Each structure stands twice: as C-alpha cells, then as structure tokens.
Amino acid sequence: MNPAALKTVGGIHLEFGLIFWHAVDLTRSAWLMGEQNRKTSSIDGLSLDLAGNANYPTLN
C-alpha cells in the first residue's frame, strides 16, 4: 500500500472515530442536561421527566 492510500484510509478512520465520539459526547451532555432539568424541576416531590410525564413519589 502506498503512503497516500494509507493516509486516506487513516483519515477516513479518524473522521469516523471523531464523528462517533462527537455523537457519544452529545448524547452524554443531553443526558446530563436532562438530569439537571429533572433535579431542578421537582416541585414538592413531583418531578417531570424529559417527556413531560409526571413521576409521582410512591406512597408506602
């Protein structure tokens, strides 16, 4: 394999790796933001998740 082709393959591989990690990072930050929203929007033990569904505390 000549160095130019090797460089291209490596570049493509690197590009996909960066795209993959970017997607992971976006997912993680979206999850963290959701967690933050969940913590801050709980009113008297009633918290709203991302879909807007009410999570009532279980009464034992």
PDB file of N, CA, C, O and CB in Angstrom:
ATOM      1  N   MET A   1       0.854  -1.198   0.000  1.00  0.00           N
ATOM      2  CA  MET A   1       0.000   0.000   0.000  1.00  0.00           C
ATOM      3  C   MET A   1       0.889   1.248   0.000  1.00  0.00           C
ATOM      4  O   MET A   1       1.821   1.348   0.798  1.00  0.00           O
ATOM      5  CB  MET A   1      -0.966   0.006   1.241  1.00  0.00           C
ATOM      6  N   ASN A   2       0.606   2.173  -0.873  1.00  0.00           N
ATOM      7  CA  ASN A   2       1.440   3.383  -0.891  1.00  0.00           C
ATOM      8  C   ASN A   2       1.021   4.338   0.219  1.00  0.00           C
ATOM      9  O   ASN A   2      -0.124   4.281   0.667  1.00  0.00           O
ATOM     10  CB  ASN A   2       1.349   4.089  -2.261  1.00  0.00           C
ATOM     11  N   PRO A   3       1.900   5.200   0.668  1.00  0.00           N
ATOM     12  CA  PRO A   3       1.629   6.080   1.806  1.00  0.00           C
ATOM     13  C   PRO A   3       0.402   6.973   1.609  1.00  0.00           C
ATOM     14  O   PRO A   3      -0.290   7.281   2.579  1.00  0.00           O
ATOM     15  CB  PRO A   3       2.832   6.941   2.072  1.00  0.00           C
ATOM     16  N   ALA A   4       0.122   7.392   0.377  1.00  0.00           N
ATOM     17  CA  ALA A   4      -1.033   8.265   0.126  1.00  0.00           C
ATOM     18  C   ALA A   4      -2.340   7.540   0.433  1.00  0.00           C
ATOM     19  O   ALA A   4      -3.239   8.095   1.066  1.00  0.00           O
ATOM     20  CB  ALA A   4      -1.032   8.756  -1.336  1.00  0.00           C
ATOM     21  N   ALA A   5      -2.432   6.287  -0.028  1.00  0.00           N
ATOM     22  CA  ALA A   5      -3.636   5.495   0.221  1.00  0.00           C
ATOM     23  C   ALA A   5      -3.782   5.202   1.715  1.00  0.00           C
ATOM     24  O   ALA A   5      -4.883   5.230   2.265  1.00  0.00           O
ATOM     25  CB  ALA A   5      -3.595   4.177  -0.583  1.00  0.00           C
ATOM     26  N   LEU A   6      -2.657   4.924   2.351  1.00  0.00           N
ATOM     27  CA  LEU A   6      -2.660   4.645   3.789  1.00  0.00           C
ATOM     28  C   LEU A   6      -3.140   5.869   4.556  1.00  0.00           C
ATOM     29  O   LEU A   6      -3.904   5.758   5.515  1.00  0.00           O
ATOM     30  CB  LEU A   6      -1.252   4.224   4.270  1.00  0.00           C
ATOM     31  N   LYS A   7      -2.677   7.044   4.117  1.00  0.00           N
ATOM     32  CA  LYS A   7      -3.065   8.294   4.762  1.00  0.00           C
ATOM     33  C   LYS A   7      -4.568   8.528   4.610  1.00  0.00           C
ATOM     34  O   LYS A   7      -5.238   8.965   5.546  1.00  0.00           O
ATOM     35  CB  LYS A   7      -2.274   9.476   4.169  1.00  0.00           C
ATOM     36  N   THR A   8      -5.086   8.232   3.416  1.00  0.00           N
ATOM     37  CA  THR A   8      -6.515   8.411   3.155  1.00  0.00           C
ATOM     38  C   THR A   8      -7.344   7.492   4.043  1.00  0.00           C
ATOM     39  O   THR A   8      -8.316   7.925   4.663  1.00  0.00           O
ATOM     40  CB  THR A   8      -6.832   8.144   1.673  1.00  0.00           C
ATOM     41  N   VAL A   9      -6.959   6.228   4.102  1.00  0.00           N
ATOM     42  CA  VAL A   9      -7.667   5.255   4.939  1.00  0.00           C
ATOM     43  C   VAL A   9      -7.612   5.683   6.402  1.00  0.00           C
ATOM     44  O   VAL A   9      -8.612   5.619   7.117  1.00  0.00           O
ATOM     45  CB  VAL A   9      -7.061   3.839   4.769  1.00  0.00           C
ATOM     46  N   GLY A  10      -6.432   6.119   6.837  1.00  0.00           N
ATOM     47  CA  GLY A  10      -6.279   6.588   8.211  1.00  0.00           C
ATOM     48  C   GLY A  10      -7.135   7.804   8.478  1.00  0.00           C
ATOM     49  O   GLY A  10      -7.723   7.930   9.552  1.00  0.00           O
ATOM     50  N   GLY A  11      -7.209   8.711   7.498  1.00  0.00           N
ATOM     51  CA  GLY A  11      -8.021   9.914   7.629  1.00  0.00           C
ATOM     52  C   GLY A  11      -9.498   9.588   7.734  1.00  0.00           C
ATOM     53  O   GLY A  11     -10.219  10.176   8.540  1.00  0.00           O
ATOM     54  N   ILE A  12      -9.949   8.640   6.909  1.00  0.00           N
ATOM     55  CA  ILE A  12     -11.354   8.213   6.949  1.00  0.00           C
ATOM     56  C   ILE A  12     -11.658   7.576   8.302  1.00  0.00           C
ATOM     57  O   ILE A  12     -12.692   7.844   8.914  1.00  0.00           O
ATOM     58  CB  ILE A  12     -11.666   7.213   5.795  1.00  0.00           C
ATOM     59  N   HIS A  13     -10.740   6.732   8.752  1.00  0.00           N
ATOM     60  CA  HIS A  13     -10.914   6.058  10.039  1.00  0.00           C
ATOM     61  C   HIS A  13     -10.988   7.085  11.168  1.00  0.00           C
ATOM     62  O   HIS A  13     -11.838   6.989  12.053  1.00  0.00           O
ATOM     63  CB  HIS A  13      -9.759   5.061  10.292  1.00  0.00           C
ATOM     64  N   LEU A  14     -10.097   8.055  11.125  1.00  0.00           N
ATOM     65  CA  LEU A  14     -10.057   9.100  12.141  1.00  0.00           C
ATOM     66  C   LEU A  14     -11.339   9.912  12.116  1.00  0.00           C
ATOM     67  O   LEU A  14     -11.894  10.259  13.159  1.00  0.00           O
ATOM     68  CB  LEU A  14      -8.844  10.013  11.933  1.00  0.00           C
ATOM     69  N   GLU A  15     -11.801  10.211  10.906  1.00  0.00           N
ATOM     70  CA  GLU A  15     -13.019  11.008  10.749  1.00  0.00           C
ATOM     71  C   GLU A  15     -14.214  10.282  11.376  1.00  0.00           C
ATOM     72  O   GLU A  15     -14.991  10.889  12.114  1.00  0.00           O
ATOM     73  CB  GLU A  15     -13.290  11.299   9.250  1.00  0.00           C
ATOM     74  N   PHE A  16     -14.360   9.003  11.089  1.00  0.00           N
ATOM     75  CA  PHE A  16     -15.460   8.235  11.674  1.00  0.00           C
ATOM     76  C   PHE A  16     -15.338   8.141  13.182  1.00  0.00           C
ATOM     77  O   PHE A  16     -16.335   8.178  13.903  1.00  0.00           O
ATOM     78  CB  PHE A  16     -15.508   6.842  11.077  1.00  0.00           C
ATOM     79  N   GLY A  17     -14.099   8.019  13.652  1.00  0.00           N
ATOM     80  CA  GLY A  17     -13.864   7.976  15.091  1.00  0.00           C
ATOM     81  C   GLY A  17     -14.304   9.271  15.754  1.00  0.00           C
ATOM     82  O   GLY A  17     -14.933   9.262  16.811  1.00  0.00           O
ATOM     83  N   LEU A  18     -13.962  10.390  15.114  1.00  0.00           N
ATOM     84  CA  LEU A  18     -14.342  11.692  15.662  1.00  0.00           C
ATOM     85  C   LEU A  18     -15.854  11.874  15.646  1.00  0.00           C
ATOM     86  O   LEU A  18     -16.434  12.385  16.604  1.00  0.00           O
ATOM     87  CB  LEU A  18     -13.669  12.820  14.875  1.00  0.00           C
ATOM     88  N   ILE A  19     -16.492  11.455  14.555  1.00  0.00           N
ATOM     89  CA  ILE A  19     -17.953  11.549  14.459  1.00  0.00           C
ATOM     90  C   ILE A  19     -18.607  10.702  15.555  1.00  0.00           C
ATOM     91  O   ILE A  19     -19.558  11.131  16.208  1.00  0.00           O
ATOM     92  CB  ILE A  19     -18.442  11.090  13.054  1.00  0.00           C
ATOM     93  N   PHE A  20     -18.075   9.489  15.742  1.00  0.00           N
ATOM     94  CA  PHE A  20     -18.613   8.594  16.760  1.00  0.00           C
ATOM     95  C   PHE A  20     -18.491   9.217  18.149  1.00  0.00           C
ATOM     96  O   PHE A  20     -19.453   9.240  18.917  1.00  0.00           O
ATOM     97  CB  PHE A  20     -17.891   7.240  16.719  1.00  0.00           C
ATOM     98  N   TRP A  21     -17.287   9.726  18.464  1.00  0.00           N
ATOM     99  CA  TRP A  21     -17.080  10.295  19.792  1.00  0.00           C
ATOM    100  C   TRP A  21     -17.879  11.568  19.989  1.00  0.00           C
ATOM    101  O   TRP A  21     -18.309  11.877  21.100  1.00  0.00           O
ATOM    102  CB  TRP A  21     -15.611  10.572  20.020  1.00  0.00           C
ATOM    103  N   HIS A  22     -18.079  12.312  18.893  1.00  0.00           N
ATOM    104  CA  HIS A  22     -18.895  13.523  18.975  1.00  0.00           C
ATOM    105  C   HIS A  22     -20.339  13.149  19.315  1.00  0.00           C
ATOM    106  O   HIS A  22     -20.990  13.807  20.127  1.00  0.00           O
ATOM    107  CB  HIS A  22     -18.837  14.320  17.640  1.00  0.00           C
ATOM    108  N   ALA A  23     -20.825  12.080  18.680  1.00  0.00           N
ATOM    109  CA  ALA A  23     -22.184  11.607  18.958  1.00  0.00           C
ATOM    110  C   ALA A  23     -22.311  11.145  20.406  1.00  0.00           C
ATOM    111  O   ALA A  23     -23.307  11.438  21.067  1.00  0.00           O
ATOM    112  CB  ALA A  23     -22.563  10.463  18.003  1.00  0.00           C
ATOM    113  N   VAL A  24     -21.313  10.430  20.896  1.00  0.00           N
ATOM    114  CA  VAL A  24     -21.315   9.975  22.285  1.00  0.00           C
ATOM    115  C   VAL A  24     -21.332  11.168  23.228  1.00  0.00           C
ATOM    116  O   VAL A  24     -22.067  11.189  24.216  1.00  0.00           O
ATOM    117  CB  VAL A  24     -20.092   9.084  22.571  1.00  0.00           C
ATOM    118  N   ASP A  25     -20.503  12.169  22.904  1.00  0.00           N
ATOM    119  CA  ASP A  25     -20.411  13.364  23.741  1.00  0.00           C
ATOM    120  C   ASP A  25     -21.733  14.117  23.759  1.00  0.00           C
ATOM    121  O   ASP A  25     -22.176  14.578  24.811  1.00  0.00           O
ATOM    122  CB  ASP A  25     -19.289  14.280  23.245  1.00  0.00           C
ATOM    123  N   LEU A  26     -22.366  14.242  22.590  1.00  0.00           N
ATOM    124  CA  LEU A  26     -23.666  14.918  22.514  1.00  0.00           C
ATOM    125  C   LEU A  26     -24.711  14.183  23.334  1.00  0.00           C
ATOM    126  O   LEU A  26     -25.498  14.800  24.052  1.00  0.00           O
ATOM    127  CB  LEU A  26     -24.130  15.031  21.060  1.00  0.00           C
ATOM    128  N   THR A  27     -24.714  12.858  23.223  1.00  0.00           N
ATOM    129  CA  THR A  27     -25.663  12.042  23.976  1.00  0.00           C
ATOM    130  C   THR A  27     -25.456  12.225  25.472  1.00  0.00           C
ATOM    131  O   THR A  27     -26.409  12.371  26.238  1.00  0.00           O
ATOM    132  CB  THR A  27     -25.523  10.561  23.597  1.00  0.00           C
ATOM    133  N   ARG A  28     -24.177  12.214  25.872  1.00  0.00           N
ATOM    134  CA  ARG A  28     -23.846  12.346  27.296  1.00  0.00           C
ATOM    135  C   ARG A  28     -24.258  13.721  27.818  1.00  0.00           C
ATOM    136  O   ARG A  28     -24.814  13.831  28.910  1.00  0.00           O
ATOM    137  CB  ARG A  28     -22.335  12.121  27.525  1.00  0.00           C
ATOM    138  N   SER A  29     -23.987  14.766  27.040  1.00  0.00           N
ATOM    139  CA  SER A  29     -24.342  16.107  27.515  1.00  0.00           C
ATOM    140  C   SER A  29     -25.857  16.298  27.532  1.00  0.00           C
ATOM    141  O   SER A  29     -26.386  16.987  28.404  1.00  0.00           O
ATOM    142  CB  SER A  29     -23.685  17.182  26.632  1.00  0.00           C
ATOM    143  N   ALA A  30     -26.557  15.690  26.573  1.00  0.00           N
ATOM    144  CA  ALA A  30     -28.023  15.754  26.569  1.00  0.00           C
ATOM    145  C   ALA A  30     -28.588  15.038  27.794  1.00  0.00           C
ATOM    146  O   ALA A  30     -29.541  15.509  28.415  1.00  0.00           O
ATOM    147  CB  ALA A  30     -28.594  15.129  25.271  1.00  0.00           C
ATOM    148  N   TRP A  31     -27.987  13.890  28.138  1.00  0.00           N
ATOM    149  CA  TRP A  31     -28.427  13.142  29.314  1.00  0.00           C
ATOM    150  C   TRP A  31     -28.168  13.946  30.584  1.00  0.00           C
ATOM    151  O   TRP A  31     -29.012  14.007  31.478  1.00  0.00           O
ATOM    152  CB  TRP A  31     -27.712  11.780  29.389  1.00  0.00           C
ATOM    153  N   LEU A  32     -26.979  14.567  30.650  1.00  0.00           N
ATOM    154  CA  LEU A  32     -26.642  15.379  31.819  1.00  0.00           C
ATOM    155  C   LEU A  32     -27.588  16.562  31.955  1.00  0.00           C
ATOM    156  O   LEU A  32     -28.002  16.912  33.060  1.00  0.00           O
ATOM    157  CB  LEU A  32     -25.198  15.872  31.730  1.00  0.00           C
ATOM    158  N   MET A  33     -27.929  17.180  30.823  1.00  0.00           N
ATOM    159  CA  MET A  33     -28.865  18.290  30.848  1.00  0.00           C
ATOM    160  C   MET A  33     -30.233  17.810  31.328  1.00  0.00           C
ATOM    161  O   MET A  33     -30.903  18.496  32.099  1.00  0.00           O
ATOM    162  CB  MET A  33     -28.973  18.938  29.455  1.00  0.00           C
ATOM    163  N   GLY A  34     -30.636  16.645  30.872  1.00  0.00           N
ATOM    164  CA  GLY A  34     -31.894  16.055  31.319  1.00  0.00           C
ATOM    165  C   GLY A  34     -31.887  15.782  32.808  1.00  0.00           C
ATOM    166  O   GLY A  34     -32.870  16.043  33.502  1.00  0.00           O
ATOM    167  N   GLU A  35     -30.768  15.254  33.298  1.00  0.00           N
ATOM    168  CA  GLU A  35     -30.630  15.008  34.730  1.00  0.00           C
ATOM    169  C   GLU A  35     -30.727  16.316  35.511  1.00  0.00           C
ATOM    170  O   GLU A  35     -31.362  16.380  36.564  1.00  0.00           O
ATOM    171  CB  GLU A  35     -29.294  14.304  35.030  1.00  0.00           C
ATOM    172  N   GLN A  36     -30.090  17.353  34.979  1.00  0.00           N
ATOM    173  CA  GLN A  36     -30.102  18.655  35.638  1.00  0.00           C
ATOM    174  C   GLN A  36     -31.527  19.200  35.674  1.00  0.00           C
ATOM    175  O   GLN A  36     -31.976  19.716  36.697  1.00  0.00           O
ATOM    176  CB  GLN A  36     -29.157  19.646  34.915  1.00  0.00           C
ATOM    177  N   ASN A  37     -32.235  19.082  34.549  1.00  0.00           N
ATOM    178  CA  ASN A  37     -33.628  19.538  34.488  1.00  0.00           C
ATOM    179  C   ASN A  37     -34.493  18.761  35.465  1.00  0.00           C
ATOM    180  O   ASN A  37     -35.355  19.328  36.137  1.00  0.00           O
ATOM    181  CB  ASN A  37     -34.183  19.393  33.064  1.00  0.00           C
ATOM    182  N   ARG A  38     -34.257  17.459  35.537  1.00  0.00           N
ATOM    183  CA  ARG A  38     -35.044  16.601  36.415  1.00  0.00           C
ATOM    184  C   ARG A  38     -34.847  17.013  37.870  1.00  0.00           C
ATOM    185  O   ARG A  38     -35.791  17.015  38.660  1.00  0.00           O
ATOM    186  CB  ARG A  38     -34.659  15.122  36.217  1.00  0.00           C
ATOM    187  N   LYS A  39     -33.613  17.361  38.211  1.00  0.00           N
ATOM    188  CA  LYS A  39     -33.324  17.769  39.592  1.00  0.00           C
ATOM    189  C   LYS A  39     -33.936  19.123  39.916  1.00  0.00           C
ATOM    190  O   LYS A  39     -34.478  19.322  41.003  1.00  0.00           O
ATOM    191  CB  LYS A  39     -31.815  17.816  39.828  1.00  0.00           C
ATOM    192  N   THR A  40     -33.849  20.069  38.954  1.00  0.00           N
ATOM    193  CA  THR A  40     -34.282  21.432  39.258  1.00  0.00           C
ATOM    194  C   THR A  40     -35.789  21.618  39.137  1.00  0.00           C
ATOM    195  O   THR A  40     -36.348  22.544  39.726  1.00  0.00           O
ATOM    196  CB  THR A  40     -33.583  22.403  38.345  1.00  0.00           C
ATOM    197  N   SER A  41     -36.465  20.729  38.364  1.00  0.00           N
ATOM    198  CA  SER A  41     -37.888  20.954  38.147  1.00  0.00           C
ATOM    199  C   SER A  41     -38.771  20.128  39.079  1.00  0.00           C
ATOM    200  O   SER A  41     -39.978  20.034  38.861  1.00  0.00           O
ATOM    201  CB  SER A  41     -38.237  20.645  36.720  1.00  0.00           C
ATOM    202  N   SER A  42     -38.183  19.531  40.112  1.00  0.00           N
ATOM    203  CA  SER A  42     -39.015  18.767  41.031  1.00  0.00           C
ATOM    204  C   SER A  42     -39.669  19.721  42.027  1.00  0.00           C
ATOM    205  O   SER A  42     -38.989  20.461  42.739  1.00  0.00           O
ATOM    206  CB  SER A  42     -38.179  17.684  41.768  1.00  0.00           C
ATOM    207  N   ILE A  43     -40.981  19.688  42.063  1.00  0.00           N
ATOM    208  CA  ILE A  43     -41.738  20.573  42.949  1.00  0.00           C
ATOM    209  C   ILE A  43     -42.475  19.700  43.958  1.00  0.00           C
ATOM    210  O   ILE A  43     -43.356  18.927  43.582  1.00  0.00           O
ATOM    211  CB  ILE A  43     -42.740  21.482  42.142  1.00  0.00           C
ATOM    212  N   ASP A  44     -42.124  19.818  45.225  1.00  0.00           N
ATOM    213  CA  ASP A  44     -42.773  19.061  46.299  1.00  0.00           C
ATOM    214  C   ASP A  44     -42.789  17.563  46.021  1.00  0.00           C
ATOM    215  O   ASP A  44     -43.805  16.897  46.220  1.00  0.00           O
ATOM    216  CB  ASP A  44     -44.193  19.556  46.499  1.00  0.00           C
ATOM    217  N   GLY A  45     -41.652  17.039  45.557  1.00  0.00           N
ATOM    218  CA  GLY A  45     -41.543  15.611  45.313  1.00  0.00           C
ATOM    219  C   GLY A  45     -42.165  15.167  44.007  1.00  0.00           C
ATOM    220  O   GLY A  45     -42.134  13.980  43.681  1.00  0.00           O
ATOM    221  N   LEU A  46     -42.735  16.103  43.248  1.00  0.00           N
ATOM    222  CA  LEU A  46     -43.305  15.777  41.936  1.00  0.00           C
ATOM    223  C   LEU A  46     -42.320  16.235  40.875  1.00  0.00           C
ATOM    224  O   LEU A  46     -42.140  17.438  40.683  1.00  0.00           O
ATOM    225  CB  LEU A  46     -44.714  16.448  41.728  1.00  0.00           C
ATOM    226  N   SER A  47     -41.681  15.306  40.186  1.00  0.00           N
ATOM    227  CA  SER A  47     -40.698  15.691  39.182  1.00  0.00           C
ATOM    228  C   SER A  47     -41.207  15.361  37.786  1.00  0.00           C
ATOM    229  O   SER A  47     -41.953  14.402  37.591  1.00  0.00           O
ATOM    230  CB  SER A  47     -39.358  14.989  39.441  1.00  0.00           C
ATOM    231  N   LEU A  48     -40.791  16.174  36.818  1.00  0.00           N
ATOM    232  CA  LEU A  48     -41.172  15.950  35.436  1.00  0.00           C
ATOM    233  C   LEU A  48     -39.975  15.426  34.668  1.00  0.00           C
ATOM    234  O   LEU A  48     -38.887  15.995  34.752  1.00  0.00           O
ATOM    235  CB  LEU A  48     -41.714  17.242  34.793  1.00  0.00           C
ATOM    236  N   ASP A  49     -40.161  14.355  33.924  1.00  0.00           N
ATOM    237  CA  ASP A  49     -39.046  13.867  33.120  1.00  0.00           C
ATOM    238  C   ASP A  49     -39.050  14.600  31.779  1.00  0.00           C
ATOM    239  O   ASP A  49     -39.860  15.500  31.557  1.00  0.00           O
ATOM    240  CB  ASP A  49     -39.135  12.320  32.912  1.00  0.00           C
ATOM    241  N   LEU A  50     -38.141  14.208  30.893  1.00  0.00           N
ATOM    242  CA  LEU A  50     -37.974  14.929  29.625  1.00  0.00           C
ATOM    243  C   LEU A  50     -39.225  14.897  28.756  1.00  0.00           C
ATOM    244  O   LEU A  50     -39.488  15.846  28.017  1.00  0.00           O
ATOM    245  CB  LEU A  50     -36.813  14.348  28.852  1.00  0.00           C
ATOM    246  N   ALA A  51     -39.998  13.816  28.836  1.00  0.00           N
ATOM    247  CA  ALA A  51     -41.199  13.709  28.009  1.00  0.00           C
ATOM    248  C   ALA A  51     -42.359  14.493  28.611  1.00  0.00           C
ATOM    249  O   ALA A  51     -43.412  14.619  27.985  1.00  0.00           O
ATOM    250  CB  ALA A  51     -41.594  12.243  27.835  1.00  0.00           C
ATOM    251  N   GLY A  52     -42.179  15.018  29.814  1.00  0.00           N
ATOM    252  CA  GLY A  52     -43.237  15.771  30.463  1.00  0.00           C
ATOM    253  C   GLY A  52     -44.172  14.889  31.270  1.00  0.00           C
ATOM    254  O   GLY A  52     -45.223  15.342  31.722  1.00  0.00           O
ATOM    255  N   ASN A  53     -43.796  13.639  31.450  1.00  0.00           N
ATOM    256  CA  ASN A  53     -44.617  12.738  32.251  1.00  0.00           C
ATOM    257  C   ASN A  53     -44.356  12.989  33.723  1.00  0.00           C
ATOM    258  O   ASN A  53     -43.215  13.193  34.138  1.00  0.00           O
ATOM    259  CB  ASN A  53     -44.334  11.264  31.894  1.00  0.00           C
ATOM    260  N   ALA A  54     -45.396  12.974  34.489  1.00  0.00           N
ATOM    261  CA  ALA A  54     -45.232  13.216  35.927  1.00  0.00           C
ATOM    262  C   ALA A  54     -44.764  11.938  36.610  1.00  0.00           C
ATOM    263  O   ALA A  54     -45.316  10.861  36.385  1.00  0.00           O
ATOM    264  CB  ALA A  54     -46.560  13.719  36.563  1.00  0.00           C
ATOM    265  N   ASN A  55     -43.747  12.072  37.439  1.00  0.00           N
ATOM    266  CA  ASN A  55     -43.275  10.945  38.244  1.00  0.00           C
ATOM    267  C   ASN A  55     -43.703  11.181  39.684  1.00  0.00           C
ATOM    268  O   ASN A  55     -43.044  11.908  40.429  1.00  0.00           O
ATOM    269  CB  ASN A  55     -41.717  10.774  38.138  1.00  0.00           C
ATOM    270  N   TYR A  56     -44.795  10.570  40.062  1.00  0.00           N
ATOM    271  CA  TYR A  56     -45.285  10.770  41.426  1.00  0.00           C
ATOM    272  C   TYR A  56     -44.470   9.926  42.390  1.00  0.00           C
ATOM    273  O   TYR A  56     -44.124   8.788  42.074  1.00  0.00           O
ATOM    274  CB  TYR A  56     -46.787  10.418  41.535  1.00  0.00           C
ATOM    275  N   PRO A  57     -44.161  10.464  43.553  1.00  0.00           N
ATOM    276  CA  PRO A  57     -43.445   9.652  44.541  1.00  0.00           C
ATOM    277  C   PRO A  57     -44.353   8.527  45.021  1.00  0.00           C
ATOM    278  O   PRO A  57     -45.558   8.712  45.196  1.00  0.00           O
ATOM    279  CB  PRO A  57     -42.967  10.523  45.743  1.00  0.00           C
ATOM    280  N   THR A  58     -43.757   7.368  45.229  1.00  0.00           N
ATOM    281  CA  THR A  58     -44.568   6.234  45.690  1.00  0.00           C
ATOM    282  C   THR A  58     -44.861   6.404  47.170  1.00  0.00           C
ATOM    283  O   THR A  58     -43.971   6.724  47.958  1.00  0.00           O
ATOM    284  CB  THR A  58     -43.846   4.878  45.427  1.00  0.00           C
ATOM    285  N   LEU A  59     -46.098   6.192  47.534  1.00  0.00           N
ATOM    286  CA  LEU A  59     -46.501   6.319  48.929  1.00  0.00           C
ATOM    287  C   LEU A  59     -46.591   4.935  49.542  1.00  0.00           C
ATOM    288  O   LEU A  59     -47.365   4.094  49.086  1.00  0.00           O
ATOM    289  CB  LEU A  59     -47.852   7.068  49.058  1.00  0.00           C
ATOM    290  N   ASN A  60     -45.800   4.703  50.569  1.00  0.00           N
ATOM    291  CA  ASN A  60     -45.809   3.383  51.219  1.00  0.00           C
ATOM    292  C   ASN A  60     -46.660   3.432  52.467  1.00  0.00           C
ATOM    293  O   ASN A  60     -46.798   2.423  53.160  1.00  0.00           O
ATOM    294  CB  ASN A  60     -44.376   2.923  51.569  1.00  0.00           C
TER     295      ASN A  60
END
